[in-house]
Coordinates of N, CA and C in Angstrom, one line a residue:
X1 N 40.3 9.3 -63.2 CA 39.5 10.5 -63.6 C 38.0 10.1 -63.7
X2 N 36.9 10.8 -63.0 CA 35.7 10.4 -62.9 C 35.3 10.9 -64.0
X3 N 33.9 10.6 -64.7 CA 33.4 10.5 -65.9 C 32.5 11.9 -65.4
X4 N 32.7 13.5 -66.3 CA 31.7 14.5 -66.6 C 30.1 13.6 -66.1
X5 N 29.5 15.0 -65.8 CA 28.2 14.5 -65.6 C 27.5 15.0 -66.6
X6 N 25.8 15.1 -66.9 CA 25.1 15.5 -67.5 C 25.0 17.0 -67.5
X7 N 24.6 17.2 -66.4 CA 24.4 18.9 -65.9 C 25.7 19.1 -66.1
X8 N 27.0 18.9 -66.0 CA 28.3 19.4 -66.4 C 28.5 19.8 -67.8
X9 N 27.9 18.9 -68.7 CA 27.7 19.1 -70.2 C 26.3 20.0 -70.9
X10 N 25.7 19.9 -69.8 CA 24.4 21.1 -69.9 C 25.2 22.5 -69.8
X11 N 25.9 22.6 -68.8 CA 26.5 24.0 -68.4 C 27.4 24.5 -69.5
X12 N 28.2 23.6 -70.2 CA 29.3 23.8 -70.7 C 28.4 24.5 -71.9
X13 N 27.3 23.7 -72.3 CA 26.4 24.1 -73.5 C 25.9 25.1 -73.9
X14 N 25.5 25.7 -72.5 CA 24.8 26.9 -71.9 C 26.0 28.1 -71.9
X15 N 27.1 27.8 -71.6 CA 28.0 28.9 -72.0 C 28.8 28.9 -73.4
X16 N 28.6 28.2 -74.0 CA 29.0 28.1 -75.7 C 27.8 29.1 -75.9
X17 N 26.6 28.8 -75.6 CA 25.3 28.9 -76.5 C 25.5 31.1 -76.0
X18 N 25.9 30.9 -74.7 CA 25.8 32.5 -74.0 C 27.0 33.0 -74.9
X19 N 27.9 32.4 -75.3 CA 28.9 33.3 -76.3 C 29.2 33.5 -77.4
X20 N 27.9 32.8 -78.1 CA 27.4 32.8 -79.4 C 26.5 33.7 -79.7
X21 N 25.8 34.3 -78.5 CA 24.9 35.2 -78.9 C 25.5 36.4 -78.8
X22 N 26.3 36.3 -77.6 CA 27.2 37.9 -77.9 C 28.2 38.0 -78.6
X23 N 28.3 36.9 -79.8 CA 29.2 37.5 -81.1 C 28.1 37.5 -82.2
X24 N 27.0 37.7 -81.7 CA 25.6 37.8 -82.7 C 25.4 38.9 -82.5
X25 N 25.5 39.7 -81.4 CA 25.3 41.0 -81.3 C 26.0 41.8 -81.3
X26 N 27.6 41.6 -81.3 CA 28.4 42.6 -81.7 C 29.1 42.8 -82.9
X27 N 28.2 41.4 -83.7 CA 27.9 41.5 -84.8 C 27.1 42.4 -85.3
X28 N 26.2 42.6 -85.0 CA 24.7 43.6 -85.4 C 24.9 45.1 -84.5
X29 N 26.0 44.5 -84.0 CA 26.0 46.4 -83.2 C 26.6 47.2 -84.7
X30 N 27.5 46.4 -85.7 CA 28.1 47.1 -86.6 C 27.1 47.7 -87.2
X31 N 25.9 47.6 -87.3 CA 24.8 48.4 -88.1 C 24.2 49.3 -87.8
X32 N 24.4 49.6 -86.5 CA 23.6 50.8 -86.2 C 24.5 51.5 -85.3
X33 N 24.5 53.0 -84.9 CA 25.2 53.9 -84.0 C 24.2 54.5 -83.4
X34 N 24.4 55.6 -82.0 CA 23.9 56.1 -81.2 C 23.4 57.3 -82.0
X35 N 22.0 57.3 -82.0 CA 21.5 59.0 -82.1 C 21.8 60.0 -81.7
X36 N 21.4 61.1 -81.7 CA 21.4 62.5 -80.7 C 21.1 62.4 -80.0
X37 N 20.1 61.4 -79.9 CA 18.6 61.7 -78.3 C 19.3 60.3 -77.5
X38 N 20.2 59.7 -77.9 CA 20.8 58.6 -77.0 C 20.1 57.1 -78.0
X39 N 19.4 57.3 -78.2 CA 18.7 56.2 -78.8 C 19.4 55.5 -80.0
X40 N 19.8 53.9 -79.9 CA 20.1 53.7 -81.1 C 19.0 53.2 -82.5
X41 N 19.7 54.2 -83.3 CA 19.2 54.1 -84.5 C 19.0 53.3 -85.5
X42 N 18.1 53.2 -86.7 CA 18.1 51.5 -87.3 C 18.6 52.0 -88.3
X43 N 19.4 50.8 -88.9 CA 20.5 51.3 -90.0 C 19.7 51.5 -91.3
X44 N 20.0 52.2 -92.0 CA 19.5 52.4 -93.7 C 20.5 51.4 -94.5
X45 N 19.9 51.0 -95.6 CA 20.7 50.0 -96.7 C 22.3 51.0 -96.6
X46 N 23.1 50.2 -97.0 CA 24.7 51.2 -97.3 C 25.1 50.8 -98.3
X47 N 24.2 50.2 -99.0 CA 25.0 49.5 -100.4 C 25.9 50.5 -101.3
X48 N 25.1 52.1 -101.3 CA 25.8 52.7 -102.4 C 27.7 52.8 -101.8
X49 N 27.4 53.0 -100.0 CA 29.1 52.9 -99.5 C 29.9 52.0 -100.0
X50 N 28.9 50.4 -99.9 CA 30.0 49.3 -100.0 C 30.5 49.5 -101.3
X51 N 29.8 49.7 -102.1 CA 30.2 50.1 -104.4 C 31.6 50.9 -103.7
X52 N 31.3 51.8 -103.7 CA 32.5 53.1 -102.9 C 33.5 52.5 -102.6
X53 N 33.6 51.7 -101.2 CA 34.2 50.9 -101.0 C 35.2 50.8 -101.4
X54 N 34.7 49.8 -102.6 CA 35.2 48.8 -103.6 C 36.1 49.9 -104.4
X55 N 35.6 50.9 -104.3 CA 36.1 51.5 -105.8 C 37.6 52.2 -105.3
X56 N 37.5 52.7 -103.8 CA 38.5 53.2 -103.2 C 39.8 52.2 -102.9
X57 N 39.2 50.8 -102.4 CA 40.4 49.9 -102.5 C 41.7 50.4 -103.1
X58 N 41.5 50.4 -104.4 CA 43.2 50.5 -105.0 C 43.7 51.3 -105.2
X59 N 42.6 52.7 -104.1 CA 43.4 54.4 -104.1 C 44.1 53.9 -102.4
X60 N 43.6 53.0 -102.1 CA 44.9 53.3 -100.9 C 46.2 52.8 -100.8
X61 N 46.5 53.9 -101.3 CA 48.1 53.6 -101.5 C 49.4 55.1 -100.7
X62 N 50.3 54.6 -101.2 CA 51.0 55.7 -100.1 C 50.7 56.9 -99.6
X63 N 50.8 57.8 -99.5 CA 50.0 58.6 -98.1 C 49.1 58.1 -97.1
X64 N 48.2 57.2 -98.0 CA 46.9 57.2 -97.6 C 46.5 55.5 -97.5
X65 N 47.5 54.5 -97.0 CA 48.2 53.3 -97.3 C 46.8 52.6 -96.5
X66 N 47.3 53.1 -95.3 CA 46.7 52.9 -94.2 C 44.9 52.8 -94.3
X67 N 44.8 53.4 -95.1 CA 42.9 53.7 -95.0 C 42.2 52.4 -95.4
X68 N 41.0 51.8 -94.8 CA 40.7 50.3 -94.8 C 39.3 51.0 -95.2
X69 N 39.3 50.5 -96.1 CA 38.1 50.8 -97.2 C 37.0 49.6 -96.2
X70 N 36.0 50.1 -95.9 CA 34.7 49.6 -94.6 C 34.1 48.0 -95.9
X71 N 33.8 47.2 -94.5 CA 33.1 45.8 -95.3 C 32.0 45.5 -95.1
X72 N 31.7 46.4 -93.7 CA 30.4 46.2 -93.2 C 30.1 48.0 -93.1
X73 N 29.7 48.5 -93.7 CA 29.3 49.7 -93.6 C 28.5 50.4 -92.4
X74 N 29.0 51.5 -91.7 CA 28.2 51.7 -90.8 C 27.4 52.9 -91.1
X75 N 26.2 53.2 -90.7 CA 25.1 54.4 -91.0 C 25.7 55.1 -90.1
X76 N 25.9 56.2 -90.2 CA 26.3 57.2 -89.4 C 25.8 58.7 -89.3
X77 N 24.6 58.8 -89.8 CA 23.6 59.8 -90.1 C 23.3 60.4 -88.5
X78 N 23.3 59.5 -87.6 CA 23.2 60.3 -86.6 C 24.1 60.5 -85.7
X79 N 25.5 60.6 -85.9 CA 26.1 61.6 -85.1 C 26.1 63.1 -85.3
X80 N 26.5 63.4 -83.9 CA 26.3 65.3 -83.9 C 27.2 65.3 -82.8
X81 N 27.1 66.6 -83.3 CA 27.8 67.7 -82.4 C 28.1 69.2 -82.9
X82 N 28.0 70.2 -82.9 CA 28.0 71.4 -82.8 C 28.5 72.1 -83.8
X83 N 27.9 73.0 -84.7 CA 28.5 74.2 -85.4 C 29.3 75.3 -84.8
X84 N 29.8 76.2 -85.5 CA 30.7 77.5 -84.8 C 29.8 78.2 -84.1
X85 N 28.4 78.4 -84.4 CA 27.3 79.2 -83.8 C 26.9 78.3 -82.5
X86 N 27.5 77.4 -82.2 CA 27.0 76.3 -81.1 C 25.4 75.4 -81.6
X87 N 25.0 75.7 -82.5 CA 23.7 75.1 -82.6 C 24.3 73.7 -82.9
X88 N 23.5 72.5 -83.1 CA 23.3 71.2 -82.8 C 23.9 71.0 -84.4
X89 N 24.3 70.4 -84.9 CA 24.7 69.7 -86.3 C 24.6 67.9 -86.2
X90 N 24.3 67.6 -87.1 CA 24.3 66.0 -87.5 C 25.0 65.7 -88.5
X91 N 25.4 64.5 -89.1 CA 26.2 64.0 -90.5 C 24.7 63.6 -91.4
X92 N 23.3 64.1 -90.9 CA 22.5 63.6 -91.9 C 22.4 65.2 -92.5
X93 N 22.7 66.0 -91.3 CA 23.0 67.2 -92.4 C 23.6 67.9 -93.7
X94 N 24.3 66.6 -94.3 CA 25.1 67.0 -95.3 C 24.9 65.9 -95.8
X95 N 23.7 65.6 -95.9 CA 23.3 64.7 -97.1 C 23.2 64.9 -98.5
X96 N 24.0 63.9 -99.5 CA 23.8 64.3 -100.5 C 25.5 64.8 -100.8
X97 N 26.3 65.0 -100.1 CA 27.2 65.2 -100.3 C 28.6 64.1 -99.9
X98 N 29.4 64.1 -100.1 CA 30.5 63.1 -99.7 C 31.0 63.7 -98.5
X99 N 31.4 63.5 -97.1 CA 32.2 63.9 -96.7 C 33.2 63.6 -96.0
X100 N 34.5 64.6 -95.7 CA 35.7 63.4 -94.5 C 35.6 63.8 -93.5
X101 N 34.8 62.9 -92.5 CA 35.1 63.6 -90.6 C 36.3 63.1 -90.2
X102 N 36.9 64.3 -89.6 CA 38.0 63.9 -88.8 C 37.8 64.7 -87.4
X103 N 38.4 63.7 -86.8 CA 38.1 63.9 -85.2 C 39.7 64.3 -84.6
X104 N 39.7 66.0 -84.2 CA 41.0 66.3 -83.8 C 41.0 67.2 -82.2
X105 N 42.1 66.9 -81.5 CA 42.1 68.1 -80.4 C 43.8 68.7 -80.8
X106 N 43.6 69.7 -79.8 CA 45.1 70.4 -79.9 C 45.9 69.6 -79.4
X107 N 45.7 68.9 -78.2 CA 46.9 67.9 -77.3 C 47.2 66.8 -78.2
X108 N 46.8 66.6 -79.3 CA 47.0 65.5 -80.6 C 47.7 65.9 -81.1
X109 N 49.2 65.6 -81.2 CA 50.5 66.3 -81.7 C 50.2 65.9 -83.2
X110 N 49.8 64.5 -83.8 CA 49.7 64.1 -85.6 C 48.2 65.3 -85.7
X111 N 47.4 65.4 -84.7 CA 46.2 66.2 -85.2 C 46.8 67.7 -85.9
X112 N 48.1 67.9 -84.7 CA 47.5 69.3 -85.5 C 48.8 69.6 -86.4
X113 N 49.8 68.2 -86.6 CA 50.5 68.7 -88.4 C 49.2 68.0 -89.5
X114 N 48.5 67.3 -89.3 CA 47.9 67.3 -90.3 C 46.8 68.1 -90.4
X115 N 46.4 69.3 -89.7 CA 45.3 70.2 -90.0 C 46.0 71.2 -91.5
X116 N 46.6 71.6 -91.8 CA 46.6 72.5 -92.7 C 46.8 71.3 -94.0
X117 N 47.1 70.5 -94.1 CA 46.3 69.1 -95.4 C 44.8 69.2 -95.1
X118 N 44.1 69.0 -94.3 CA 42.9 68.8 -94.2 C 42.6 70.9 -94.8
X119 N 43.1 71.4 -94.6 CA 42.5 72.7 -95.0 C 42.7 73.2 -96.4
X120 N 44.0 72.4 -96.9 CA 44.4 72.7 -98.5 C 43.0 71.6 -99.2
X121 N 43.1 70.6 -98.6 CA 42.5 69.5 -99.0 C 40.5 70.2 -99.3
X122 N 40.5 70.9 -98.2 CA 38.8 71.8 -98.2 C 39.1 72.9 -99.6
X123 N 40.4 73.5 -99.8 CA 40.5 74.5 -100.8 C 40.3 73.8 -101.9
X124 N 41.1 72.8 -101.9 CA 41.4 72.1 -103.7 C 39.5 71.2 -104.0
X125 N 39.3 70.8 -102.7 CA 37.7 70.0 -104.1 C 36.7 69.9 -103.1
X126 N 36.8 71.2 -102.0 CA 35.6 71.5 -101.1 C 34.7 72.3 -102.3
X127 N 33.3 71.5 -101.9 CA 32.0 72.1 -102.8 C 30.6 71.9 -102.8
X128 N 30.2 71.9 -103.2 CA 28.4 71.6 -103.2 C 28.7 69.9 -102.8
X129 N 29.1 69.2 -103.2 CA 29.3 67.6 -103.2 C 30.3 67.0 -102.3
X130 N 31.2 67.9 -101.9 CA 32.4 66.8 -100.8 C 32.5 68.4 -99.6
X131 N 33.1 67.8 -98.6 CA 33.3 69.3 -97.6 C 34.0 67.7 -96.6
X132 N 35.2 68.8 -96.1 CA 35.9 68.2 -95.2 C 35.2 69.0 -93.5
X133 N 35.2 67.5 -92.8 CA 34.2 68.2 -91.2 C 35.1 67.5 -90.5
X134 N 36.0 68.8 -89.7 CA 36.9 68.3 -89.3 C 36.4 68.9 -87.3
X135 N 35.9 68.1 -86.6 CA 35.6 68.1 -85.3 C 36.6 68.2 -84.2
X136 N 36.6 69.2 -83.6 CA 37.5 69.4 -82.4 C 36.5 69.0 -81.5
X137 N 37.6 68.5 -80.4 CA 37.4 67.4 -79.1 C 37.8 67.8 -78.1
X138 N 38.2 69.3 -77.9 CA 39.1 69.9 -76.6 C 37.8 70.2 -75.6
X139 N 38.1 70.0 -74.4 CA 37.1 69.9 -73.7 C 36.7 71.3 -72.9
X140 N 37.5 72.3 -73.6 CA 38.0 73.4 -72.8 C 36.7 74.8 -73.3
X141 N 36.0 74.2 -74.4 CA 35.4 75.4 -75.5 C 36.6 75.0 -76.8
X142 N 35.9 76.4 -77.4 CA 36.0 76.5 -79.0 C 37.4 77.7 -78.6
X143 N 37.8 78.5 -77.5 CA 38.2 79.1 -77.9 C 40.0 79.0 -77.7
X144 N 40.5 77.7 -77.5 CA 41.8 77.4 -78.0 C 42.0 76.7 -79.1
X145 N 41.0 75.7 -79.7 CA 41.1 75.5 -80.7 C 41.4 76.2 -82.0
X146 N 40.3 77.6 -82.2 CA 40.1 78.7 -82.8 C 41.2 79.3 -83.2
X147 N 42.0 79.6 -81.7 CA 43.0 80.2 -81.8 C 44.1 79.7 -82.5
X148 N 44.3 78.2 -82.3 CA 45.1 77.3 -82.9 C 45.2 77.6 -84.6
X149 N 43.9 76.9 -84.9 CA 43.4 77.4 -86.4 C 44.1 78.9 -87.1
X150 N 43.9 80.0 -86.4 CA 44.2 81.3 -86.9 C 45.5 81.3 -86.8
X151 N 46.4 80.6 -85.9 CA 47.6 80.9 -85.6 C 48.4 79.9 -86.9
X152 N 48.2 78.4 -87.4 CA 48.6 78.2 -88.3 C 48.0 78.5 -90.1
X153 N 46.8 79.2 -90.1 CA 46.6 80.3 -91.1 C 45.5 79.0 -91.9
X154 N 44.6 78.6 -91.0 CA 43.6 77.6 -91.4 C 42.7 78.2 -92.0
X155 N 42.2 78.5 -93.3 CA 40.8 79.6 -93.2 C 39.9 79.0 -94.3
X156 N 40.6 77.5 -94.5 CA 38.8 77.2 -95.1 C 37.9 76.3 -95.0
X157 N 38.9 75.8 -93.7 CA 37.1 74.5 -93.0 C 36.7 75.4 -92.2
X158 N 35.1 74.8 -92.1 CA 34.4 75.5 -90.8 C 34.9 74.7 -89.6
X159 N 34.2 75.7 -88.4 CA 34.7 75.1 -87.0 C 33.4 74.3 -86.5
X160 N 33.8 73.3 -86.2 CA 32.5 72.4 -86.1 C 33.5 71.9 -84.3
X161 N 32.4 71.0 -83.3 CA 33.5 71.0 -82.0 C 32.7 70.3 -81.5
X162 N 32.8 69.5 -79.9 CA 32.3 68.8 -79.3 C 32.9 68.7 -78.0
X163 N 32.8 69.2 -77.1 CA 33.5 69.9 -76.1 C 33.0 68.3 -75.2
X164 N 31.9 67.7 -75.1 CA 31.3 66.9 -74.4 C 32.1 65.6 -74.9
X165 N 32.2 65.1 -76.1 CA 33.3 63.8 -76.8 C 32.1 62.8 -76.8
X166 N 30.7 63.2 -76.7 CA 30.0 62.4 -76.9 C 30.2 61.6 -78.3
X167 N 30.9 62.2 -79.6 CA 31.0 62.0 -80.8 C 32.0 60.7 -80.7
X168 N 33.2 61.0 -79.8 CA 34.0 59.9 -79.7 C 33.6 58.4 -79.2
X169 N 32.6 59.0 -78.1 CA 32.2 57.8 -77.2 C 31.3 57.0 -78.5
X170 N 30.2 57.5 -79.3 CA 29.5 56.9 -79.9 C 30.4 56.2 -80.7
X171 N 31.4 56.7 -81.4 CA 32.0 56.3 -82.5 C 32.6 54.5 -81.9
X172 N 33.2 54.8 -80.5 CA 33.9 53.7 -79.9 C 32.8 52.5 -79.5
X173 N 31.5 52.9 -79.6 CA 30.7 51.9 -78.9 C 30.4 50.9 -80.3
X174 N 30.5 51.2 -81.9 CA 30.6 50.8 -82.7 C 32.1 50.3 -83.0
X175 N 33.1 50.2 -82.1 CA 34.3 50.0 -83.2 C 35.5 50.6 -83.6
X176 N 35.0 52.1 -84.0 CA 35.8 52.7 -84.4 C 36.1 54.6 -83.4
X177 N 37.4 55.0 -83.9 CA 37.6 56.0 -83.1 C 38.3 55.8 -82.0
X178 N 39.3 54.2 -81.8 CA 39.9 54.4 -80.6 C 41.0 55.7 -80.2
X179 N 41.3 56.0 -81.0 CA 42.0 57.4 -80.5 C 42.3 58.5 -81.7
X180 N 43.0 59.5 -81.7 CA 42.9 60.8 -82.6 C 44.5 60.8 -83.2
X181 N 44.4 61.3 -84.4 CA 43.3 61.8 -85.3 C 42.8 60.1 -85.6
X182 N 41.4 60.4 -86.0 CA 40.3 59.0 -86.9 C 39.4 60.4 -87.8
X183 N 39.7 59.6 -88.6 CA 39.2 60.5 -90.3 C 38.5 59.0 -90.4
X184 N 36.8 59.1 -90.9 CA 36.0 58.8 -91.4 C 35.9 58.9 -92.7
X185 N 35.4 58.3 -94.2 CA 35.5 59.0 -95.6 C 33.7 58.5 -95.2
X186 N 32.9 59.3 -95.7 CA 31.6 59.5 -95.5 C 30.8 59.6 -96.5
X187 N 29.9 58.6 -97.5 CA 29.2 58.9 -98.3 C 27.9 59.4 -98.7
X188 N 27.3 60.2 -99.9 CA 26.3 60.9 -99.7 C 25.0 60.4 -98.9
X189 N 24.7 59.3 -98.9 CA 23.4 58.7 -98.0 C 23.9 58.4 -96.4
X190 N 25.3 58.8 -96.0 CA 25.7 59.0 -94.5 C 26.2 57.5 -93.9
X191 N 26.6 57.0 -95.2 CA 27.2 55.8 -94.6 C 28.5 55.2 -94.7
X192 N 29.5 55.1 -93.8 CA 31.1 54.7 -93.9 C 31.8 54.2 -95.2
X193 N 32.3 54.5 -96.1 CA 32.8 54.2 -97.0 C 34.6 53.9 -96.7
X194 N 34.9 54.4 -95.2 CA 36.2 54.0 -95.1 C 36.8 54.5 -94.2
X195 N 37.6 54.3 -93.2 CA 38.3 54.7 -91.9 C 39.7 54.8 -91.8
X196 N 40.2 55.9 -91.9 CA 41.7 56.2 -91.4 C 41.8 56.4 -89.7
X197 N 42.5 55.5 -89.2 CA 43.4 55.6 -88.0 C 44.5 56.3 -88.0
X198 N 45.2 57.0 -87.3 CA 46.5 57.7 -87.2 C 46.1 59.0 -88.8
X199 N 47.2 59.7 -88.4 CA 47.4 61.0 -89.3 C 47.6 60.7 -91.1
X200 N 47.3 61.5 -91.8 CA 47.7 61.0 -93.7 C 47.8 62.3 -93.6
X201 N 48.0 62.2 -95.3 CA 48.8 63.6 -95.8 C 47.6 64.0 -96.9
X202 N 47.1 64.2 -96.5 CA 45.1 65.2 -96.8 C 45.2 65.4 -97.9
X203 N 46.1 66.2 -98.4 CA 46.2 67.1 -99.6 C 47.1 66.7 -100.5
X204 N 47.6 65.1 -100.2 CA 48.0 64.8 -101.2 C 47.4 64.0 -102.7
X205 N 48.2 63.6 -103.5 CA 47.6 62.9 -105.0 C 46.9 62.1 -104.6
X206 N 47.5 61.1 -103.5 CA 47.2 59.8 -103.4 C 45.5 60.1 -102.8
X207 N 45.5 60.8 -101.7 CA 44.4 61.1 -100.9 C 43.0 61.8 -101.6
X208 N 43.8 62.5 -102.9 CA 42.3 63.3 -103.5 C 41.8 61.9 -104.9
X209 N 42.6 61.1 -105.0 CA 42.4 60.3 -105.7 C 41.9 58.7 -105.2
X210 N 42.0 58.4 -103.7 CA 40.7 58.0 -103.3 C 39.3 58.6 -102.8
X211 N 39.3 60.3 -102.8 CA 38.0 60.6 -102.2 C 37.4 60.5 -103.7
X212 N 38.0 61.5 -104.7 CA 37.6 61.6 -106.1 C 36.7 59.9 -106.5
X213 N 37.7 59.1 -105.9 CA 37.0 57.4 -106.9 C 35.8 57.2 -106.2
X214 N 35.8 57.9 -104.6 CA 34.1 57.5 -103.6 C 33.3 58.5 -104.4
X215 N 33.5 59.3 -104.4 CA 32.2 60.6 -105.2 C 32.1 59.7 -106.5
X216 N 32.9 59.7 -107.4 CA 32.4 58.8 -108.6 C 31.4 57.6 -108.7
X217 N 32.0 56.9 -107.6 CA 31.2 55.8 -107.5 C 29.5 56.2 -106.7
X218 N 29.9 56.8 -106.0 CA 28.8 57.7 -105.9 C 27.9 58.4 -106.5
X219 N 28.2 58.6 -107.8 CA 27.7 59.4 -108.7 C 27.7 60.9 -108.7
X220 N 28.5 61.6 -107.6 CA 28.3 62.9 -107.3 C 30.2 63.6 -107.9

């Protein structure tokens, strides 16, 4: 076996050193997400999320087992996508308030048993301080969705929608959102306090007693 050369151990160095830097940056992609205008945005402190956090840890428990209370918090102030009137909406829009995005379409069979939880869930402690923003993703318009809604007797989230999935794409370039339903728990300054993958049961004990512990810790 012939003895490595120098430039053999230069190279080898050079691609350690190239794969170090791209787990330095997808490390730091965790801090920021995509704007409205395409642009990524610089993250704001999230400390009051991480407190949150912490606080929701020991509410995830059955229903809501599944929910991974966030370690690196992400800002999320600038995603958007669309009100019922079609005008432009953002999550820095509801600043000051707690909220849960969930990302649903109709062809999402757990999406649409857990929509009427997500709508008892808006009845029982939607208010000036928390609101469930629950985002349809059908690519079709607002108007199968809608229908959907009326047909299982949904009447007290608003219709918020994203026919384009730009909301999903951004979400995936950070991380998270590999597929639907993804419920976000959202704190008042717009930063991740916690991510559900797959379907929960919204309107249960377990579920209003970790959003209840994020607003507390929150102060709201």
């Amino acid at each position: 076996m012939t003895k490595p050369t120098e430039p053999a151990k230069a190279s080898r160095r050079g691609i350690i050193a190239a794969g170090l830097a791209g787990a330095v940056a997808a490390v730091a992609a965790l801090y920021v997400i995509v704007g409205p205008n395409g642009n990524i945005a610089g993250t704001q402190s999230c400390t009051a999320a991480l407190a949150a956090a912490g606080a929701v840890k020991p509410h995830a428990t059955g229903e809501v087992a599944a929910f991974l209370p966030a370690s690196q918090p992400l800002d999320l102030r600038g995603l958007a996508f669309l009100g019922d009137d079609g005008a432009p909406v953002t999550l820095a829009d509801f600043a000051d308030r707690t909220v849960l995005l969930n990302l649903w379409a109709t062809w999402c069979a757990p999406c649409r048993k857990e929509m009427p939880a997500l709508d008892q869930l808006q009845a029982d402690l939607g208010n000036g301080e928390f609101e469930v923003v629950a985002v349809n993703l059908d690519r079709g318009g607002p108007d199968k969705p809608k229908a959907f809604l009326d047909e299982i007797g949904v009447g007290n989230l608003a219709f918020y929608q994203d026919s384009s999935n730009r909301l999903l794409k951004d979400l995936r370039k950070v991380a998270r959102a590999t597929g639907l339903p993804t419920t976000i728990l959202v704190g008042p300054e717009g930063c991740e306090v916690g991510t559900m993958y797959g379907p929960a049961e919204w309107a249960s004990g377990e579920a209003k007693a970790l959003i209840e512990s994020a607003m507390k810790a929150a102060g709201t």
